[in-house]
Coordinates of C-alpha atoms and ligand atoms in Angstrom, one line a residue:
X1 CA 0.0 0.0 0.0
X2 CA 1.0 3.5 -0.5
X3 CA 0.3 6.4 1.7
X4 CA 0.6 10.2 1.6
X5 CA 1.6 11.6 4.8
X6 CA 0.5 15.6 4.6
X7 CA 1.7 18.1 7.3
X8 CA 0.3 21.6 6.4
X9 CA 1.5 24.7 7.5
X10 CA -0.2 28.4 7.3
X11 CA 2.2 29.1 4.0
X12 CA 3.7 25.6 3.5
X13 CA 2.9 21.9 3.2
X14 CA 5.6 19.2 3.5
X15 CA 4.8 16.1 2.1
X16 CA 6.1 12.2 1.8
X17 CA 4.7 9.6 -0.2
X18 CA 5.5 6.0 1.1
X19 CA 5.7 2.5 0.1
X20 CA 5.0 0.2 3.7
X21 CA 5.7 -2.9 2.0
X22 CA 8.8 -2.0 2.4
X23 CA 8.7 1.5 5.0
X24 CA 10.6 3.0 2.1
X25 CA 10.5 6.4 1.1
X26 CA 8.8 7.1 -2.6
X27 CA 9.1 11.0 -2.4
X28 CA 9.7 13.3 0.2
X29 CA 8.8 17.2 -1.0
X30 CA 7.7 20.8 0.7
X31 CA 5.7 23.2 -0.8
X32 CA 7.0 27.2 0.5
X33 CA 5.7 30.9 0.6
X34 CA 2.3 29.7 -0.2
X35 CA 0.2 33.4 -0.7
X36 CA 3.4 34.8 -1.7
X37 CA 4.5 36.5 -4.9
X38 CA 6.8 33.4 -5.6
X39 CA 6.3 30.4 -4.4
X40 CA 8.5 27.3 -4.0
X41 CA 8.4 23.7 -4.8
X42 CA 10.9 20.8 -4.1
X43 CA 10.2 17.3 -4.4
X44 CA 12.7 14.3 -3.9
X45 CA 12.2 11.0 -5.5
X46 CA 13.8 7.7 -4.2
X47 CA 15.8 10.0 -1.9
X48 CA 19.0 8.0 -0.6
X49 CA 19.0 5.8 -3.4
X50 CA 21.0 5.4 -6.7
X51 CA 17.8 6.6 -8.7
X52 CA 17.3 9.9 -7.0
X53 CA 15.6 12.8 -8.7
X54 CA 14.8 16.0 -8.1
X55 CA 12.5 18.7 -9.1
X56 CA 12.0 22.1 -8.4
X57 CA 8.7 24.6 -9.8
X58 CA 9.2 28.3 -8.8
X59 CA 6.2 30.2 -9.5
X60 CA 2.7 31.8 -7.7
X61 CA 1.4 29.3 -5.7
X62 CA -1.9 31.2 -4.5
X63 CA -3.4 28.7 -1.6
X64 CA -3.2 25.0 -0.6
X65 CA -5.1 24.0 -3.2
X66 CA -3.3 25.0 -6.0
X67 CA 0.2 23.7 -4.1
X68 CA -0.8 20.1 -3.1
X69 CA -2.4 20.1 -6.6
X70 CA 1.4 20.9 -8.2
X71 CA 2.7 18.2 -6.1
X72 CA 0.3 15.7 -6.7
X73 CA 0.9 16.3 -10.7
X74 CA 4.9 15.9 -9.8
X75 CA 3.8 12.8 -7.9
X76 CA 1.9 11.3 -10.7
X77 CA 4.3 12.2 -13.3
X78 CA 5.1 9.1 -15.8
X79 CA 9.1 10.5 -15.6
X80 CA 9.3 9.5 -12.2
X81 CA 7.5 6.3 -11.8
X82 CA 6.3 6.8 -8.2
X83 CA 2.1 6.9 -8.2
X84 CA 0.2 5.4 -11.4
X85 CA -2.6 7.7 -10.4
X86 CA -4.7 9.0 -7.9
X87 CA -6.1 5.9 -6.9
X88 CA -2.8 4.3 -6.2
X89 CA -2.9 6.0 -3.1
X90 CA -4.2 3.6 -0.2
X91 CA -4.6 6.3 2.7
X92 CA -3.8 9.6 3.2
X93 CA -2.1 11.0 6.9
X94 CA -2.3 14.5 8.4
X95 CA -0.4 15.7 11.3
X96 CA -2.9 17.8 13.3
X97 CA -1.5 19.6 15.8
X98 CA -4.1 20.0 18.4
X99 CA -6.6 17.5 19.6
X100 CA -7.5 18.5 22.9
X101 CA -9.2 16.3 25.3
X102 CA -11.3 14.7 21.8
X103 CA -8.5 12.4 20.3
X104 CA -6.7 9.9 22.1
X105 CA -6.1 7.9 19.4
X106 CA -5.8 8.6 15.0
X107 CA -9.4 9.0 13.5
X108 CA -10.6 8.8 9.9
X109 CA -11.7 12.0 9.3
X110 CA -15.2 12.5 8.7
X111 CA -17.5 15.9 9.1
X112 CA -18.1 15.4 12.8
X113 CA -14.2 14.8 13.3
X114 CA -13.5 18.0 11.2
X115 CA -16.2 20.0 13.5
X116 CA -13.9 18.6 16.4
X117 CA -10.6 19.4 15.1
X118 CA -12.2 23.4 14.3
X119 CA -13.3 23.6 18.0
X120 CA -10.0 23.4 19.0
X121 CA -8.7 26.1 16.7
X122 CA -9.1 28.2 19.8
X123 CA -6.0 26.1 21.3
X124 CA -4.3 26.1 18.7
X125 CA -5.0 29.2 16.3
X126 CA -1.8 28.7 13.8
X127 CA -1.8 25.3 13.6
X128 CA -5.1 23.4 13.5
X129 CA -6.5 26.0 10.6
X130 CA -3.1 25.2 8.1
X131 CA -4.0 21.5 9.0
X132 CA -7.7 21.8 8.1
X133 CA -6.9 23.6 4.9
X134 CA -4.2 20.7 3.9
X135 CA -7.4 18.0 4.7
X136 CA -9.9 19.9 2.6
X137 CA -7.9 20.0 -0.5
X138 CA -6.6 16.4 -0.2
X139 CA -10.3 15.3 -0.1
X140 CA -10.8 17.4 -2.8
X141 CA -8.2 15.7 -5.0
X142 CA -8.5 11.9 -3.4
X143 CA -12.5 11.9 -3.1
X144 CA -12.8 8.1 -1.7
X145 CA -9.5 7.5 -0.6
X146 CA -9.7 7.7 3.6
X147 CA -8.1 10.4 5.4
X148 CA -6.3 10.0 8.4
X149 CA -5.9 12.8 11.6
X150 CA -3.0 11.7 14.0
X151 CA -2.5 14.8 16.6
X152 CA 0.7 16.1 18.3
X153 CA -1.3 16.0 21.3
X154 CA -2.6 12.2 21.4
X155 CA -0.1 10.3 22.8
X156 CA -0.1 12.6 26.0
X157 CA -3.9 12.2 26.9
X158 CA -2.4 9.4 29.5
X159 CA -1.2 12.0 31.4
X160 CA -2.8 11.8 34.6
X161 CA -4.9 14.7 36.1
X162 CA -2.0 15.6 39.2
X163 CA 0.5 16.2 35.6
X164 CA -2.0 18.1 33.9
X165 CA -3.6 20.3 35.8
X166 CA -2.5 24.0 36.4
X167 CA -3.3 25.5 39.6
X168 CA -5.4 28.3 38.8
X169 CA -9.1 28.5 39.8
X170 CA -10.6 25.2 38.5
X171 CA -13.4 27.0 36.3
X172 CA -10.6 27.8 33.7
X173 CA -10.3 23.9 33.2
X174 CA -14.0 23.4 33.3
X175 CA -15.0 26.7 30.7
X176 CA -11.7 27.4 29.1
X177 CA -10.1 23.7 28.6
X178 CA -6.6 25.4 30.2
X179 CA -4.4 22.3 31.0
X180 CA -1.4 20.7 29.7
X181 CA -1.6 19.3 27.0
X182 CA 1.8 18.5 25.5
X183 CA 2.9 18.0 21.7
X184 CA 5.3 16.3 20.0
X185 CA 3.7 13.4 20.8
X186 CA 4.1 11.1 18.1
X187 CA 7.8 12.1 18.1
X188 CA 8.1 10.6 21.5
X189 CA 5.9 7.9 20.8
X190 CA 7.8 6.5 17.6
X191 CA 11.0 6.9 19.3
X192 CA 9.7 5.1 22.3
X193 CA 8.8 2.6 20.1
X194 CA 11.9 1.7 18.6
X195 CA 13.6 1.9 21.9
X196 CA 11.8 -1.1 23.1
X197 CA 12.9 -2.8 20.0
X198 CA 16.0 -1.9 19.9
X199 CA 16.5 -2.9 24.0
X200 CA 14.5 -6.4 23.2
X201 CA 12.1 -5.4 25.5
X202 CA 7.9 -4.6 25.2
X203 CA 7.5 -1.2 25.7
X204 CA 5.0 -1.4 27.7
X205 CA 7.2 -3.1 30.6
X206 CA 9.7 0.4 29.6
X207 CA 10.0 3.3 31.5
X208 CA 11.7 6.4 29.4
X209 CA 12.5 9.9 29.4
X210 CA 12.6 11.4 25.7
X211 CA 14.0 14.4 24.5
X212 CA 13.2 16.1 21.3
X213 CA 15.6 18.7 20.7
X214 CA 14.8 20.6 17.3
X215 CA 13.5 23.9 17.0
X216 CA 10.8 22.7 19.3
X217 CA 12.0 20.9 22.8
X218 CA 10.1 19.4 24.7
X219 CA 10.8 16.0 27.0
X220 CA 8.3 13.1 27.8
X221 CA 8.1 10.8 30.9
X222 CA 7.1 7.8 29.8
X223 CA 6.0 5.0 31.9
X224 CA 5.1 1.4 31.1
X225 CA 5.0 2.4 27.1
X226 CA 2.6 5.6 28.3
X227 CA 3.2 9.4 28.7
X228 CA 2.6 10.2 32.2
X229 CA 4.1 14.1 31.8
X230 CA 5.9 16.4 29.4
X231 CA 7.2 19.7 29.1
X232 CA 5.4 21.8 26.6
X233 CA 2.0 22.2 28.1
X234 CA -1.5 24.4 27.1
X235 CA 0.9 25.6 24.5
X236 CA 4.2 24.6 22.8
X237 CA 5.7 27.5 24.8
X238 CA 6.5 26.0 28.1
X239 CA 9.3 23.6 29.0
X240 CA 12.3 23.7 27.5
X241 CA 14.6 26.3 26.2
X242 CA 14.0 26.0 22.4
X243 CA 15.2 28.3 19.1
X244 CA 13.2 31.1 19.9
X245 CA 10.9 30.2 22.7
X246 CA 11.8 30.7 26.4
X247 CA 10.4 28.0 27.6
X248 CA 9.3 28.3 31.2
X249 CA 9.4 31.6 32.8
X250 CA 7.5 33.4 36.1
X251 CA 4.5 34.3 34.9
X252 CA 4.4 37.4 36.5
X253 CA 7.0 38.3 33.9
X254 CA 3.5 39.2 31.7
X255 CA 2.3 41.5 34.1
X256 CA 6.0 42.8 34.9
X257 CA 6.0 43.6 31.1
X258 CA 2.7 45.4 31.1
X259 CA 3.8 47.6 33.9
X260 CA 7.0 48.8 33.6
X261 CA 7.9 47.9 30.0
X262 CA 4.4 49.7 28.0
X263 CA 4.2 46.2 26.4
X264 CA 0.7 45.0 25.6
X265 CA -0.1 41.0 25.6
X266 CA 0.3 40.3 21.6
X267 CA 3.9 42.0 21.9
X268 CA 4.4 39.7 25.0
X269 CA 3.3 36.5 23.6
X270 CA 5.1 37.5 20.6
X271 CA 8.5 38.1 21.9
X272 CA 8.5 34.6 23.8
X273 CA 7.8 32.9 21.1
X274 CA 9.5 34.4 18.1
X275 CA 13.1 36.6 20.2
X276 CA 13.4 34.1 22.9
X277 CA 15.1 30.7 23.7
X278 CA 18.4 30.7 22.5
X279 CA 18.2 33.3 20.0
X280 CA 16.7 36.4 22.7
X281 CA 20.1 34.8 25.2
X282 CA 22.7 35.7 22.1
X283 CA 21.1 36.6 19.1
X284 CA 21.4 33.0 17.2
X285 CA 19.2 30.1 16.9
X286 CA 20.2 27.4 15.5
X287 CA 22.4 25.8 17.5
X288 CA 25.7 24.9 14.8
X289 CA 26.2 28.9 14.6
X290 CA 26.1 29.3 18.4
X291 CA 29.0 26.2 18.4
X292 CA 30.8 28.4 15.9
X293 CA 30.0 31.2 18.1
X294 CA 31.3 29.7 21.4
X295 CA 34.6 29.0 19.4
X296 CA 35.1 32.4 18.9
X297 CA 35.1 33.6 22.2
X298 CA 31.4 34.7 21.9
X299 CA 30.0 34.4 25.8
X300 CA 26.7 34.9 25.6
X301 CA 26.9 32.1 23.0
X302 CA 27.8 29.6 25.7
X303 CA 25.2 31.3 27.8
X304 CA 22.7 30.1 26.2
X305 CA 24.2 26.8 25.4
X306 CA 24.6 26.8 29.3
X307 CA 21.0 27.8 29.9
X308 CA 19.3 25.0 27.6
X309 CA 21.8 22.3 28.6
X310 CA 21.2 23.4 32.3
X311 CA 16.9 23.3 31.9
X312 CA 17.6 19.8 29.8
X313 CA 18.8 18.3 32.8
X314 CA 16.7 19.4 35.6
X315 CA 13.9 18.6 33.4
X316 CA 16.0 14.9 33.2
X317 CA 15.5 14.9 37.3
X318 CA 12.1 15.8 37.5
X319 CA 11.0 13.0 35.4
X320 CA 13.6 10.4 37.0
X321 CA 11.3 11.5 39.9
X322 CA 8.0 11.2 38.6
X323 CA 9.4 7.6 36.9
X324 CA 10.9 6.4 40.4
X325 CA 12.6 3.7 37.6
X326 CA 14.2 5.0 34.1
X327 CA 15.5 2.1 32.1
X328 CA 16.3 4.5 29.2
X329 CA 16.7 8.2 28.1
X330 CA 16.4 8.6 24.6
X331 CA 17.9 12.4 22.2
X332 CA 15.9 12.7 19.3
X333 CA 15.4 15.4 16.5
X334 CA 17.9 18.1 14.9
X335 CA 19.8 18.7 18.2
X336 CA 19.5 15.7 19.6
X337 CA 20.1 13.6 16.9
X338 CA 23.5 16.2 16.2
X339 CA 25.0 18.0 19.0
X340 CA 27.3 15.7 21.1
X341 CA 28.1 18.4 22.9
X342 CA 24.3 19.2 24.1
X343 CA 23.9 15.7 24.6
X344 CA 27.2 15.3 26.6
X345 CA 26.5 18.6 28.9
X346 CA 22.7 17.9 29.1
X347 CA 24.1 14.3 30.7
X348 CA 27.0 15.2 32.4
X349 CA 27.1 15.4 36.6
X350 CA 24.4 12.6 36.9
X351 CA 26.4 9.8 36.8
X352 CA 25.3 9.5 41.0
X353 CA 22.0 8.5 39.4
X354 CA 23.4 5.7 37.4
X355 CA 23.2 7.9 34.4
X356 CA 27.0 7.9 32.5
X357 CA 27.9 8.5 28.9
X358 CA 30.5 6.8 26.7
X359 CA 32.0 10.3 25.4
X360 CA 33.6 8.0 22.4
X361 CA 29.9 6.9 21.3
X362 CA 28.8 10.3 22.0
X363 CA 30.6 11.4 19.6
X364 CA 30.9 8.8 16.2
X365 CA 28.3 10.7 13.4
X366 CA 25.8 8.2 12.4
X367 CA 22.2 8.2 10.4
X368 CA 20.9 5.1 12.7
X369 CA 20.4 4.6 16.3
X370 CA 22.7 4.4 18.4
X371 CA 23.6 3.7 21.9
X372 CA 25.6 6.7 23.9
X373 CA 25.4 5.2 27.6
X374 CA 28.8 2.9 28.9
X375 CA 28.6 -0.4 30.3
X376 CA 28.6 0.8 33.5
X377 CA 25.4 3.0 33.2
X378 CA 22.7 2.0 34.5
X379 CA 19.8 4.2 32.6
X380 CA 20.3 3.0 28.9
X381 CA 21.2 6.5 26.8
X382 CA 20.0 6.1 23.3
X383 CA 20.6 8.6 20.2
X384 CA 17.6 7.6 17.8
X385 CA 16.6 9.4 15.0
X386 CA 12.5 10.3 15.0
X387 CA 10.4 9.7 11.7
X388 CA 7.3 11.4 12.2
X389 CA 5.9 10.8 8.8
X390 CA 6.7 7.6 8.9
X391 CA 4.8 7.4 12.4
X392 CA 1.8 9.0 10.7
X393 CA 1.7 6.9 8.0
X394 CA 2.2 3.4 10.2
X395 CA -0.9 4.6 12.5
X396 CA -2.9 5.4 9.6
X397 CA -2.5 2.4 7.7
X398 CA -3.3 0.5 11.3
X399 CA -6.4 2.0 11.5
X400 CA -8.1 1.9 7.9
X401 CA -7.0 -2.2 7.8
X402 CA -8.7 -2.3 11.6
Ligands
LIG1 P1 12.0 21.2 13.7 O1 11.7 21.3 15.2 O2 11.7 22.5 12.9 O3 11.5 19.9 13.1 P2 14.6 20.0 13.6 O4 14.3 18.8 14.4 O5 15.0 19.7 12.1 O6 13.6 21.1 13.6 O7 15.9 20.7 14.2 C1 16.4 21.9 13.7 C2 17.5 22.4 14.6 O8 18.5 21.4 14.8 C3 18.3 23.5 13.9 O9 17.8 24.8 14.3 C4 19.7 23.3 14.6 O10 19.8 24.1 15.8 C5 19.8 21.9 15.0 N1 20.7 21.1 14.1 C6 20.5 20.6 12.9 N2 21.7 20.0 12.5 C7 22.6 20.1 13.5 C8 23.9 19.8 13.7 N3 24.6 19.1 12.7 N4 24.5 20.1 14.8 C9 23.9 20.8 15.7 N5 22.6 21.2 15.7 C10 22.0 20.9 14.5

């Protein structure tokens, strides 16, 4: 069977069209500057093997529809052999961001399920009306083939009420739905999953902590296969020092703001989430030019590298905490999968906790998973690389063969 995996953005949509015979990768492409005066195509076909392709389309591309409808014409294109046609397609997957309290699990989508998915547009205003827009036009173009949601937020709706629960007056959890929720979740669920494999043990008998360290950070606590906490929370602000989000803060830094600072609350919520994190510390963001940064003598460059290493690891001891057992702690995404120096100094200092790294493992480059903790450790450390569209399109074809 092939499956479209579809993650739609307010201006983009990335793309990946697999073949789960064989979990292999048929295309993988992203649409850009959707609404723009030019817009941007780039698909890869076969990427990673001798019969790679590439092709690019520069031009207009006015909404969603006209952009998925360019890549579905790349997709079915004779040249490059991928898709006979529309109805090649088995399934289709869309990453939704926010689910709420509605999804615990991946849902075909129907009307009802796309009347859920806009009521929690109020949680999620950026996100869940780009994902909407990317289903609309896919049933458009695939009328009859079954549509997917999996949600950022499902795999944290285990998370029990004592994690989730904010302590502010209880009628803003009753009216208002403000709790944690959490995101990344099928991140940490896919690299929980090949954890257990990868340990030879079921993962519902595994107790984890997961990191994702990409633009986004957030960690999970997973026990017994399940997410019983995780950083990010109501939004994918809190937690963890990310890009350009701060992460955790005193909230009465808002009301600081307001006071003193003649700051008003869309300039507030703006600047944590856009000139925070490791770019409001020292200017930079991504986290290879605050390296290059550091080696030049740059101190508030290894501020901030001090900051997020610093947060990583008292976030590591809160969940060791909440565990009471970790068999395994698992660095995942851009960073993670990367930087063997975040790894190393997010790690380093809890070897009293049976927690110790093999610095040569640390630091060998490789594309597959591998295993960062010594003999000696007891808490497994594991370097695994995530594959969210791959996640997506494994739950969706579980669910249409249910
Ligand atoms: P997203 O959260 O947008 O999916 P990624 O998981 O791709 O992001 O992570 C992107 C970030 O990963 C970049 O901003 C950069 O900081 C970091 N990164 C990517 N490659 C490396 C590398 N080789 N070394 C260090 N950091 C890296």
């Amino acid at each position: 069977m092939k499956i479209l995996v579809i993650n739609s953005g307010s201006s983009s949509i990335k793309f990946q069209l697999l073949q789960m015979e064989d979990e292999s990768v048929l295309a993988s492409g992203l649409v850009e500057r959707i609404g723009e005066e030019e817009g941007f195509l780039k698909c890869t076909f076969m990427p990673g093997t001798a019969d790679e392709k590439v092709a690019k389309i520069a031009e207009p591309i006015a909404d969603h529809n006209k952009g998925m409808l360019l890549a579905v014409n790349l997709l079915s294109d004779a040249q490059y052999g991928v898709l006979a046609g529309k109805d090649d397609i088995g399934v289709i997957g869309h990453r939704v961001v926010h689910g709420g309290e509605d999804f615990h699990q991946p849902t075909v989508i129907t009307d009802e399920i796309m009347a859920a998915i806009e009521k929690n547009i109020l949680l999620a205003p950026l996100h869940n009306p780009a994902n909407m827009d990317g289903i609309r036009v896919a049933q458009e173009l695939f009328p009859g083939v079954p549509q997917v949601a999996v949600f950022d937020t499902a795999f944290h709706q285990t998370i029990p009420a004592h994690a989730y629960h904010y302590a502010l007056p209880y009628e803003l959890y009753e009216k208002q739905r403000i709790r944690r929720y959490g995101f990344h979740g099928t991140s940490h669920k896919y690299v929980a999953g090949e954890c257990a494999v990868l340990m030879g043990k079921p993962l519902n008998e595994l107790n984890i902590i997961s990191i994702h360290l990409g633009n986004g950070c957030s960690m999970a606590a997973i026990k017994n296969g399940e997410s019983v906490d995780t950083s990010m929370g109501l939004t994918p602000l809190e937690g963890l020092v990310m890009g350009t989000r701060s992460g955790d803060i005193d909230p009465a830094v808002h009301a600081f703001l307001a006071c003193n600072c003649n700051m008003d609350i869309k300039a507030i919520d703006s600047m944590l989430n856009k000139d925070s994190g490791l770019k409001g510390l020292c200017g930079l963001n991504d986290m290879r030019d605050i390296h290059a940064a550091i080696d030049e003598g740059n101190e508030r460059a290894k501020l901030a590298l001090d900051v997020q290493t610093y947060r990583n690891k008292k976030y590591i001891g809160a969940y060791m905490a909440a565990l009471g057992r970790v068999d395994a702690i698992i660095f995942t995404a851009g960073i993670g999968e990367n930087d063997n120096i975040v790894r190393a100094r997010t790690i380093e200092g809890l070897e009293g906790f049976g927690i110790e790294m093999d610095l040569k493992a640390n630091e060998q480059r490789s594309k597959k998973a591998t295993l960062l903790s010594s003999a000696a450790s007891r808490v497994q450390i594991w370097c695994i690389p995530t594959n969210e569209e791959l996640a997506i399109a494994r739950e969706a074809q579980e669910l249409v063969k249910a």
